[in-house]
């Protein structure tokens, strides 16, 4: 790998001159050259500190005889995009970041690559780029934000926003939240998509063992970044590339970890997209079938009680893997250059688990309160993939966040062509108990597949509706979402999928235990499957795509070329 890169670099002397113009020495030109690409920027707390981690990785590369080059592509935050059309750009930003890393990694020949990110779209973008480039690569997770008075950023934001829209929040309460809601840098403190994807990076073997969700203010996270800089030199020397790590076994291992931690449903979009980059066709239904064999072990918000740093104190992803080791492929290769099984044995001998658990003594919490042993856990998995005449290609629900009384539900459809219209109806009391809210034209091709967090929060924090109303959409959900929220409905409405044909009063059946999502009635009256299909065929003949908001630039290209949510929503 290094010899090939050196040969390419010798083709054009100007490339050396350009490097010399950016503080490289002549000696640097002969060293292994490592790209360090991060998403540092003042875009949100998950990225504002990443330059410090890149600095440590840079030192590690220098210490080991290499020459690093630092590049940046600032990522975005779902939180900034809530409530307006900015949310439409969040998922497409994954493609933009992956493309920019590809540009950085392709125009100059590198011997290895370190990618530094914390959050929702940046981590999967980096994993996609790692898979695409097939260089020796290590991902450095940016860690977890520390807790504030409201415990997590979403703990208070949801109820405050819902109450504020009803005029029930004082200026003092709102100001106090703004001052304390994000007390440090790092990813949000619950098992949302950011925390989930940090964990998935480690579970896939692309991040160093024990590196996901380190408290972002700890020196440990800087030591980890320094070690990554040293370790990438070993990978480059041995020629261990991402395709040797991102195997079918690695994805299946990570899916089992996902089930054990009750990870975000957004992983079902990101994993197929990452797998696609290494030529693996990954069916999101694996999250359901594999997950059904794995116990749900963690007690982490939003499905549980504690914040994400507590998961790291309790042993983090290595402890989950240790408890699941009889179900994992321990021969899977990782960025340490060793197998998963070898990593776990080395962590055990280094006293990693005891050392981390000692942090919990500060809080007076037993580790079993955070991570249960499989024999103590009752529930299997956390994700279900539902299919039926409403979602022929599938849909996704995080059933671990759904009250058991709503695992089976039949209700009349309340149909909206945008999230904004649905949320307004909820706030203004126009939704009835038992309704199934349908939000459509929010899929990848419809509007970029925004998340529906503001709408789900409006339901959860309405005492009249919470626990009685379901939401079905071709859009997606935040990892903080709670309740019977079914997303990724495919085919999406803009392609004329069945969700585009639903009318107010159609009866929707949700049956999570048998994995079904069907229309079972028309105009508030039951109908046979044959009658429903006949009426839907008649509606399809008359269906006309409504006029959607005009798009331009990246969003236009994305909506025209994105695959379905169930395929990974990546650009063709």
Coordinates of C-alpha atoms in Angstrom, one line a residue:
X1 CA 0.0 0.0 0.0
X2 CA 2.7 2.5 1.0
X3 CA 4.9 1.6 -1.9
X4 CA 2.1 2.1 -4.4
X5 CA 1.3 5.5 -2.8
X6 CA 5.0 6.5 -3.0
X7 CA 5.1 5.6 -6.7
X8 CA 2.1 7.7 -7.4
X9 CA 3.5 10.6 -5.5
X10 CA 6.7 10.5 -7.6
X11 CA 4.7 11.1 -10.8
X12 CA 4.5 14.9 -10.4
X13 CA 7.1 17.0 -8.5
X14 CA 4.6 19.8 -8.0
X15 CA 2.8 17.8 -5.4
X16 CA 5.9 17.8 -3.3
X17 CA 6.4 21.5 -3.8
X18 CA 2.8 22.1 -2.7
X19 CA 3.4 20.1 0.5
X20 CA 6.6 22.0 1.2
X21 CA 4.5 25.2 0.9
X22 CA 2.3 23.9 3.8
X23 CA 5.1 23.4 6.4
X24 CA 6.2 20.0 5.3
X25 CA 10.0 19.2 5.4
X26 CA 11.9 17.3 2.8
X27 CA 12.1 14.4 5.3
X28 CA 8.3 14.4 5.6
X29 CA 8.0 13.6 1.9
X30 CA 9.6 10.2 2.4
X31 CA 7.5 9.2 5.4
X32 CA 4.2 7.2 5.3
X33 CA 1.5 9.9 4.8
X34 CA -1.7 9.7 6.8
X35 CA -4.9 11.7 6.1
X36 CA -6.6 12.9 9.2
X37 CA -10.1 14.1 8.3
X38 CA -12.6 15.4 10.9
X39 CA -15.9 17.3 11.1
X40 CA -14.6 19.9 13.5
X41 CA -16.6 23.2 13.5
X42 CA -18.8 25.4 15.6
X43 CA -21.8 23.5 14.2
X44 CA -22.8 21.8 17.5
X45 CA -21.3 20.4 20.7
X46 CA -20.5 17.1 19.1
X47 CA -18.0 18.7 16.7
X48 CA -16.6 21.7 18.5
X49 CA -13.9 19.8 20.2
X50 CA -12.8 17.4 17.5
X51 CA -9.8 19.5 16.5
X52 CA -8.3 18.6 19.8
X53 CA -8.7 14.9 19.0
X54 CA -7.2 15.4 15.6
X55 CA -4.3 17.1 17.2
X56 CA -3.7 14.1 19.4
X57 CA -4.0 11.7 16.4
X58 CA -1.5 14.0 14.6
X59 CA 1.0 13.6 17.5
X60 CA 0.5 9.9 17.4
X61 CA 1.3 9.7 13.7
X62 CA 4.4 11.8 14.1
X63 CA 5.5 9.7 17.1
X64 CA 5.4 6.6 15.0
X65 CA 7.3 8.0 12.0
X66 CA 4.5 9.2 9.8
X67 CA 3.5 12.5 8.3
X68 CA -0.2 13.5 8.9
X69 CA -2.2 15.9 6.8
X70 CA -5.2 17.5 8.5
X71 CA -8.5 18.1 6.5
X72 CA -11.9 19.2 7.7
X73 CA -15.6 19.0 6.5
X74 CA -17.9 20.5 9.2
X75 CA -21.0 18.4 9.8
X76 CA -24.5 19.5 10.8
X77 CA -26.9 18.9 13.8
X78 CA -30.5 17.8 13.6
X79 CA -31.1 20.0 16.6
X80 CA -30.4 23.2 14.6
X81 CA -32.7 21.9 11.8
X82 CA -35.8 21.2 13.9
X83 CA -39.1 22.9 12.9
X84 CA -38.1 24.2 9.5
X85 CA -36.9 23.0 6.0
X86 CA -33.3 22.8 7.2
X87 CA -34.2 19.2 8.4
X88 CA -34.5 18.2 4.8
X89 CA -30.8 18.6 4.3
X90 CA -29.6 16.5 7.3
X91 CA -29.6 13.0 5.7
X92 CA -28.2 14.3 2.3
X93 CA -25.4 15.8 4.4
X94 CA -24.2 12.2 5.0
X95 CA -23.6 11.9 1.3
X96 CA -21.8 15.2 1.0
X97 CA -19.4 14.4 3.9
X98 CA -18.7 11.0 2.5
X99 CA -18.0 12.5 -0.9
X100 CA -15.7 15.2 0.5
X101 CA -13.7 12.6 2.4
X102 CA -13.4 10.6 -0.9
X103 CA -12.2 13.8 -2.6
X104 CA -9.6 14.4 0.1
X105 CA -8.5 10.8 0.1
X106 CA -8.4 10.4 -3.7
X107 CA -6.7 13.6 -5.1
X108 CA -3.6 13.0 -2.9
X109 CA -2.3 9.4 -2.5
X110 CA -2.4 8.4 1.2
X111 CA -1.0 5.4 3.1
X112 CA -3.7 5.5 5.7
X113 CA -6.6 7.5 7.0
X114 CA -8.0 8.6 10.4
X115 CA -11.6 9.9 10.6
X116 CA -12.9 11.8 13.6
X117 CA -16.6 12.4 14.2
X118 CA -19.2 12.1 16.9
X119 CA -22.7 12.4 15.6
X120 CA -25.7 11.3 13.5
X121 CA -24.7 11.7 9.9
X122 CA -20.9 12.3 10.2
X123 CA -20.1 8.9 11.7
X124 CA -22.0 6.9 9.1
X125 CA -20.6 9.2 6.4
X126 CA -17.1 8.4 7.7
X127 CA -17.8 4.7 7.8
X128 CA -19.1 4.9 4.2
X129 CA -16.0 6.8 3.1
X130 CA -13.8 4.2 4.9
X131 CA -15.5 1.4 3.0
X132 CA -15.4 3.3 -0.3
X133 CA -11.7 4.2 -0.1
X134 CA -10.5 0.8 1.2
X135 CA -7.4 2.3 2.9
X136 CA -6.0 1.4 6.3
X137 CA -8.5 3.4 8.4
X138 CA -9.3 4.1 12.0
X139 CA -12.4 5.9 13.1
X140 CA -12.1 8.0 16.3
X141 CA -15.5 8.6 18.1
X142 CA -15.9 12.0 19.6
X143 CA -17.4 10.8 22.9
X144 CA -20.4 11.7 25.0
X145 CA -21.6 15.0 26.4
X146 CA -21.7 15.2 30.2
X147 CA -25.1 15.5 32.0
X148 CA -26.8 18.7 32.9
X149 CA -29.7 19.5 35.3
X150 CA -32.1 18.0 32.8
X151 CA -29.9 14.9 32.5
X152 CA -30.0 14.9 28.7
X153 CA -30.4 17.4 25.9
X154 CA -33.7 15.8 24.9
X155 CA -35.0 15.2 28.4
X156 CA -36.1 18.8 28.8
X157 CA -36.2 20.0 25.2
X158 CA -39.2 17.9 24.2
X159 CA -41.5 18.8 27.0
X160 CA -40.4 22.5 27.0
X161 CA -41.0 22.8 23.3
X162 CA -44.4 21.2 23.4
X163 CA -45.4 23.3 26.4
X164 CA -44.0 26.5 24.9
X165 CA -46.1 26.1 21.8
X166 CA -49.1 26.0 24.1
X167 CA -47.9 29.1 26.0
X168 CA -47.2 27.2 29.2
X169 CA -43.5 27.8 29.7
X170 CA -42.1 30.9 31.5
X171 CA -39.2 32.9 30.1
X172 CA -37.1 31.9 33.1
X173 CA -37.7 28.1 32.5
X174 CA -36.7 28.5 28.9
X175 CA -33.6 30.5 29.7
X176 CA -32.5 28.1 32.3
X177 CA -32.7 25.2 29.8
X178 CA -30.8 27.1 27.2
X179 CA -28.0 27.8 29.7
X180 CA -27.7 24.2 31.0
X181 CA -29.1 21.9 28.3
X182 CA -25.7 21.3 26.7
X183 CA -23.2 21.7 29.5
X184 CA -20.1 20.3 27.6
X185 CA -18.9 19.2 24.2
X186 CA -19.7 15.7 23.0
X187 CA -22.7 13.8 21.5
X188 CA -26.1 14.0 23.1
X189 CA -26.3 11.9 26.3
X190 CA -28.9 9.3 25.2
X191 CA -28.9 6.4 22.8
X192 CA -29.8 8.4 19.8
X193 CA -28.3 8.1 16.4
X194 CA -25.1 9.8 17.4
X195 CA -24.4 7.5 20.3
X196 CA -25.7 4.5 18.4
X197 CA -23.3 5.1 15.5
X198 CA -20.3 5.6 17.7
X199 CA -21.1 2.2 19.2
X200 CA -21.6 0.7 15.8
X201 CA -18.3 2.0 14.6
X202 CA -16.6 0.2 17.5
X203 CA -18.8 -2.9 17.0
X204 CA -17.9 -3.1 13.4
X205 CA -14.2 -3.1 14.3
X206 CA -13.3 0.3 12.8
X207 CA -12.9 2.1 16.1
X208 CA -10.5 1.1 18.8
X209 CA -11.9 -1.1 21.6
X210 CA -13.6 0.9 24.4
X211 CA -13.5 4.2 22.4
X212 CA -17.2 4.7 21.8
X213 CA -19.0 7.1 24.3
X214 CA -15.9 8.1 26.4
X215 CA -17.0 11.2 28.3
X216 CA -15.9 14.0 25.9
X217 CA -14.2 16.0 28.7
X218 CA -12.0 13.1 29.9
X219 CA -8.3 12.8 29.2
X220 CA -9.0 9.2 28.2
X221 CA -10.6 10.3 24.9
X222 CA -7.4 12.3 24.1
X223 CA -5.2 9.3 24.9
X224 CA -7.4 7.1 22.7
X225 CA -6.9 9.6 19.8
X226 CA -3.2 9.6 20.3
X227 CA -3.1 5.8 20.3
X228 CA -5.2 5.8 17.1
X229 CA -2.5 7.9 15.5
X230 CA 0.1 5.4 16.5
X231 CA -2.0 2.4 15.5
X232 CA -2.8 3.6 12.0
X233 CA 0.9 3.3 11.2
X234 CA 0.8 -0.4 12.1
X235 CA -2.2 -0.9 9.8
X236 CA -0.5 0.9 7.0
X237 CA 2.6 -1.2 7.4
X238 CA 0.6 -4.4 7.5
X239 CA -1.7 -3.3 4.6
X240 CA -4.9 -4.0 6.7
X241 CA -7.7 -2.1 4.9
X242 CA -11.3 -1.4 5.7
X243 CA -12.6 -4.1 3.4
X244 CA -10.8 -6.7 5.5
X245 CA -12.7 -5.5 8.5
X246 CA -16.1 -4.6 7.1
X247 CA -17.1 -8.2 6.4
X248 CA -20.5 -9.9 6.6
X249 CA -19.5 -11.3 10.0
X250 CA -18.6 -7.8 11.2
X251 CA -22.0 -6.4 10.2
X252 CA -23.8 -9.3 11.9
X253 CA -21.7 -8.8 15.1
X254 CA -22.6 -5.1 15.1
X255 CA -26.3 -5.8 14.6
X256 CA -26.3 -8.0 17.6
X257 CA -24.7 -5.3 19.7
X258 CA -27.3 -2.9 18.3
X259 CA -30.1 -5.1 19.6
X260 CA -28.4 -5.3 23.0
X261 CA -28.2 -1.5 23.4
X262 CA -31.5 -0.7 21.8
X263 CA -29.9 1.4 19.1
X264 CA -31.6 4.0 16.9
X265 CA -33.7 3.0 14.0
X266 CA -31.5 5.2 11.8
X267 CA -28.9 2.5 11.9
X268 CA -31.2 0.6 9.5
X269 CA -30.6 3.3 7.0
X270 CA -26.9 3.7 7.6
X271 CA -25.8 0.0 7.7
X272 CA -27.1 -0.9 4.2
X273 CA -25.4 2.3 2.8
X274 CA -22.1 1.4 4.5
X275 CA -22.4 -2.3 3.4
X276 CA -23.2 -1.2 -0.2
X277 CA -19.8 0.5 -0.3
X278 CA -18.0 -2.8 0.2
X279 CA -20.3 -4.7 -2.1
X280 CA -22.5 -6.3 0.6
X281 CA -26.2 -6.4 0.1
X282 CA -27.5 -5.9 3.7
X283 CA -31.2 -6.4 4.2
X284 CA -32.5 -4.3 7.1
X285 CA -34.6 -7.2 8.2
X286 CA -31.4 -8.7 9.6
X287 CA -31.9 -6.2 12.5
X288 CA -35.2 -8.0 13.2
X289 CA -34.2 -11.6 12.6
X290 CA -30.8 -11.4 14.3
X291 CA -32.1 -9.0 17.0
X292 CA -34.8 -11.5 18.0
X293 CA -32.0 -13.9 19.2
X294 CA -30.3 -11.3 21.3
X295 CA -31.3 -10.0 24.8
X296 CA -31.8 -6.2 25.3
X297 CA -29.2 -5.6 28.0
X298 CA -28.9 -1.9 28.6
X299 CA -30.8 0.7 30.7
X300 CA -30.0 3.8 28.7
X301 CA -32.2 6.7 27.8
X302 CA -34.5 7.1 25.9
X303 CA -35.7 3.5 26.4
X304 CA -34.1 3.3 29.9
X305 CA -33.0 5.3 32.9
X306 CA -29.4 6.3 32.6
X307 CA -27.2 8.5 30.3
X308 CA -24.7 7.2 27.8
X309 CA -21.5 8.0 29.8
X310 CA -22.8 5.5 32.4
X311 CA -22.7 2.8 29.6
X312 CA -19.0 3.5 29.1
X313 CA -18.4 3.4 32.9
X314 CA -20.1 0.0 33.0
X315 CA -17.7 -1.4 30.4
X316 CA -19.1 0.1 27.2
X317 CA -19.3 -1.9 24.0
X318 CA -16.5 -4.3 25.1
X319 CA -18.7 -5.3 28.0
X320 CA -21.7 -5.9 25.7
X321 CA -19.4 -7.9 23.4
X322 CA -18.1 -9.9 26.4
X323 CA -21.6 -10.8 27.5
X324 CA -22.6 -11.7 24.0
X325 CA -19.3 -13.5 23.0
X326 CA -21.0 -16.9 22.6
X327 CA -23.2 -15.3 19.9
X328 CA -20.5 -13.3 18.1
X329 CA -18.0 -14.2 15.5
X330 CA -14.8 -13.7 17.6
X331 CA -12.6 -14.2 14.5
X332 CA -13.7 -10.9 13.0
X333 CA -10.6 -8.7 12.3
X334 CA -10.5 -5.2 13.8
X335 CA -8.4 -2.0 13.6
X336 CA -6.1 -3.2 16.3
X337 CA -4.8 -5.8 13.9
X338 CA -6.2 -8.4 16.1
X339 CA -9.5 -10.3 16.1
X340 CA -12.5 -9.3 18.3
X341 CA -11.8 -12.3 20.5
X342 CA -8.2 -11.3 21.0
X343 CA -9.2 -7.7 21.8
X344 CA -11.6 -8.9 24.5
X345 CA -9.0 -11.1 26.1
X346 CA -6.5 -8.2 26.1
X347 CA -9.0 -5.8 27.7
X348 CA -9.8 -8.3 30.4
X349 CA -6.1 -8.8 31.2
X350 CA -5.5 -5.0 31.2
X351 CA -8.2 -4.6 33.9
X352 CA -10.2 -2.4 31.6
X353 CA -13.6 -3.5 32.9
X354 CA -12.7 -3.1 36.6
X355 CA -11.1 0.3 35.9
X356 CA -14.1 1.6 34.1
X357 CA -16.6 0.3 36.7
X358 CA -14.8 2.1 39.4
X359 CA -16.2 5.4 38.0
X360 CA -19.7 4.2 39.0
X361 CA -18.7 4.3 42.6
X362 CA -18.8 8.1 42.4
X363 CA -22.5 7.9 41.6
X364 CA -23.3 5.0 43.9
X365 CA -24.6 2.9 41.0
X366 CA -24.0 -0.8 40.5
X367 CA -22.9 -1.8 37.0
X368 CA -25.8 -4.3 36.8
X369 CA -28.2 -1.3 36.8
X370 CA -26.6 -0.1 33.5
X371 CA -25.9 -3.4 31.7
X372 CA -27.8 -6.6 32.6
X373 CA -26.4 -10.0 32.2
X374 CA -28.3 -12.0 29.5
X375 CA -29.7 -14.4 32.1
X376 CA -31.2 -11.4 33.9
X377 CA -32.7 -9.8 30.8
X378 CA -36.2 -10.7 29.6
X379 CA -36.7 -8.8 26.3
X380 CA -35.2 -9.9 23.0
X381 CA -34.1 -7.2 20.6
X382 CA -35.5 -3.8 20.1
X383 CA -36.3 -3.3 16.4
X384 CA -39.1 -4.8 14.3
X385 CA -39.5 -4.6 10.5
X386 CA -43.2 -4.5 9.6
X387 CA -44.6 -5.3 6.1
X388 CA -48.0 -5.4 4.6
X389 CA -50.2 -3.7 2.1
X390 CA -49.2 -0.3 3.5
X391 CA -45.5 -1.1 3.4
X392 CA -44.8 -3.8 0.8
X393 CA -41.1 -3.2 1.0
X394 CA -41.0 -2.8 4.7
X395 CA -41.1 -0.3 7.5
X396 CA -39.3 0.1 10.9
X397 CA -40.3 0.5 14.5
X398 CA -38.3 0.6 17.7
X399 CA -40.7 -1.5 19.8
X400 CA -38.5 -1.3 22.9
X401 CA -39.7 2.4 23.1
X402 CA -43.4 1.4 22.6
X403 CA -45.8 0.8 25.5
X404 CA -47.0 -2.8 25.3
X405 CA -50.6 -1.7 25.0
X406 CA -49.8 -0.2 21.6
X407 CA -48.0 -3.2 20.2
X408 CA -51.3 -4.1 18.5
X409 CA -53.5 -1.3 17.5
X410 CA -56.2 -0.5 15.0
X411 CA -57.2 3.1 14.3
X412 CA -58.5 5.5 11.7
X413 CA -56.0 7.4 9.6
X414 CA -55.4 11.1 10.0
X415 CA -53.5 12.0 6.8
X416 CA -51.0 14.8 6.3
X417 CA -48.7 15.6 3.4
X418 CA -46.1 17.2 5.6
X419 CA -44.8 17.0 9.2
X420 CA -45.5 20.7 9.8
X421 CA -49.2 20.1 9.0
X422 CA -49.4 17.1 11.3
X423 CA -47.7 18.9 14.2
X424 CA -50.0 21.9 13.9
X425 CA -53.0 19.6 14.0
X426 CA -51.6 17.9 17.2
X427 CA -50.9 21.2 18.9
X428 CA -54.4 22.6 18.0
X429 CA -56.2 19.5 19.4
X430 CA -57.4 18.2 16.0
X431 CA -56.1 14.6 16.6
X432 CA -58.3 12.1 18.5
X433 CA -57.3 9.3 20.8
X434 CA -56.8 6.1 18.8
X435 CA -55.9 7.9 15.6
X436 CA -53.0 6.7 13.3
X437 CA -51.3 9.8 12.1
X438 CA -50.0 9.4 8.5
X439 CA -47.2 11.8 7.4
X440 CA -46.2 11.3 3.8
X441 CA -44.0 12.8 1.1
X442 CA -41.2 12.9 3.7
X443 CA -39.1 10.0 2.2
X444 CA -35.7 10.3 0.6
X445 CA -37.1 11.3 -2.8
X446 CA -39.9 13.4 -1.3
X447 CA -38.0 15.8 0.9
X448 CA -34.7 14.3 1.9
X449 CA -36.2 12.1 4.6
X450 CA -36.3 14.5 7.6
X451 CA -36.8 13.2 11.1
X452 CA -40.1 13.7 12.9
X453 CA -38.9 14.4 16.5
X454 CA -40.9 17.6 16.9
X455 CA -44.1 15.7 16.0
X456 CA -43.4 12.7 18.2
X457 CA -42.6 15.0 21.1
X458 CA -45.8 16.8 20.6
X459 CA -47.6 13.5 21.0
X460 CA -45.6 12.2 23.9
X461 CA -46.0 15.4 25.9
X462 CA -49.8 15.6 25.3
X463 CA -51.4 13.6 28.1
X464 CA -54.5 13.1 26.1
X465 CA -52.7 11.5 23.1
X466 CA -49.7 9.8 24.7
X467 CA -50.0 6.1 24.6
X468 CA -53.1 6.1 22.4
X469 CA -51.9 7.5 19.1
X470 CA -49.6 6.0 16.5
X471 CA -47.6 7.7 13.8
X472 CA -46.7 6.1 10.4
X473 CA -44.5 7.9 7.9
X474 CA -42.1 7.4 5.0
X475 CA -39.8 9.8 6.8
X476 CA -37.5 8.8 9.7
X477 CA -37.3 9.3 13.4
X478 CA -34.7 10.7 15.9
X479 CA -33.0 8.2 18.2
X480 CA -34.7 10.1 21.0
X481 CA -38.2 9.2 19.7
X482 CA -40.6 7.3 22.0
X483 CA -43.9 5.7 21.3
X484 CA -45.5 3.7 18.4
X485 CA -43.7 5.5 15.6
X486 CA -43.3 3.5 12.4
X487 CA -41.0 5.0 9.8
X488 CA -39.1 4.2 6.6
X489 CA -42.4 3.1 4.9
X490 CA -41.4 1.8 1.5
X491 CA -42.2 2.4 -1.3
X492 CA -42.5 6.1 -0.3
X493 CA -45.3 8.3 -1.2
X494 CA -43.5 10.3 -3.9
X495 CA -43.1 7.0 -5.9
X496 CA -46.8 6.3 -5.6
X497 CA -46.4 3.8 -2.8
X498 CA -49.6 2.7 -0.9
X499 CA -48.9 5.4 1.8
X500 CA -49.7 8.0 -1.0
X501 CA -53.2 6.4 -1.4
X502 CA -54.4 6.4 2.1
X503 CA -57.4 8.7 2.9
X504 CA -58.7 10.0 6.2
X505 CA -60.8 7.3 8.0
X506 CA -59.0 4.3 6.4
X507 CA -58.5 1.8 9.2
X508 CA -54.8 1.1 9.9
X509 CA -53.7 -2.1 11.7
X510 CA -50.4 -2.2 13.5
X511 CA -49.3 -5.6 14.7
X512 CA -45.8 -5.6 16.0
X513 CA -45.7 -9.2 17.3
X514 CA -46.6 -10.6 13.8
X515 CA -44.7 -7.8 12.0
X516 CA -47.6 -6.5 10.0
X517 CA -48.7 -3.0 8.9
X518 CA -51.9 -3.1 6.9
X519 CA -54.9 -1.1 5.8
X520 CA -57.9 -3.2 6.9
X521 CA -60.8 -0.8 6.3
X522 CA -62.1 2.1 4.2
X523 CA -64.1 5.1 5.5
X524 CA -64.0 3.7 9.1
X525 CA -65.5 0.4 8.1
X526 CA -63.7 -3.0 7.9
X527 CA -62.9 -4.3 4.5
X528 CA -61.4 -7.5 3.2
X529 CA -57.9 -7.5 1.8
X530 CA -59.3 -7.9 -1.7
X531 CA -61.7 -4.9 -1.2
X532 CA -58.8 -2.8 0.1
X533 CA -56.6 -3.7 -2.9
X534 CA -59.4 -3.0 -5.4
X535 CA -60.1 0.5 -3.9
X536 CA -56.4 1.3 -3.7
X537 CA -56.0 0.3 -7.4
X538 CA -58.8 2.7 -8.2
X539 CA -57.2 5.5 -6.2
X540 CA -53.8 4.8 -7.9
X541 CA -55.4 5.4 -11.3
X542 CA -56.6 8.9 -10.1
X543 CA -53.5 9.7 -8.0
X544 CA -51.5 12.8 -9.0
X545 CA -48.3 13.7 -7.2
X546 CA -49.0 16.9 -5.3
X547 CA -46.9 19.9 -5.9
X548 CA -44.0 19.7 -3.5
X549 CA -41.7 22.5 -2.4
X550 CA -39.1 23.2 -5.1
X551 CA -35.6 21.9 -4.5
X552 CA -32.2 23.0 -5.7
X553 CA -28.5 22.0 -5.5
X554 CA -27.7 19.0 -3.3
X555 CA -31.2 18.4 -2.1
X556 CA -32.5 18.3 -5.7
X557 CA -29.8 15.8 -6.7
X558 CA -30.5 13.8 -3.6
X559 CA -34.2 13.6 -4.1
X560 CA -33.8 12.6 -7.8
X561 CA -31.2 9.8 -7.2
X562 CA -31.6 8.5 -3.6
X563 CA -32.5 4.8 -3.2
X564 CA -35.3 3.8 -0.9
X565 CA -35.1 4.0 2.9
X566 CA -35.0 0.3 3.2
X567 CA -32.1 0.1 0.8
X568 CA -30.1 2.7 2.7
X569 CA -31.2 6.0 1.1
X570 CA -27.8 6.4 -0.5
X571 CA -27.2 8.2 -3.8
X572 CA -27.2 5.9 -6.8

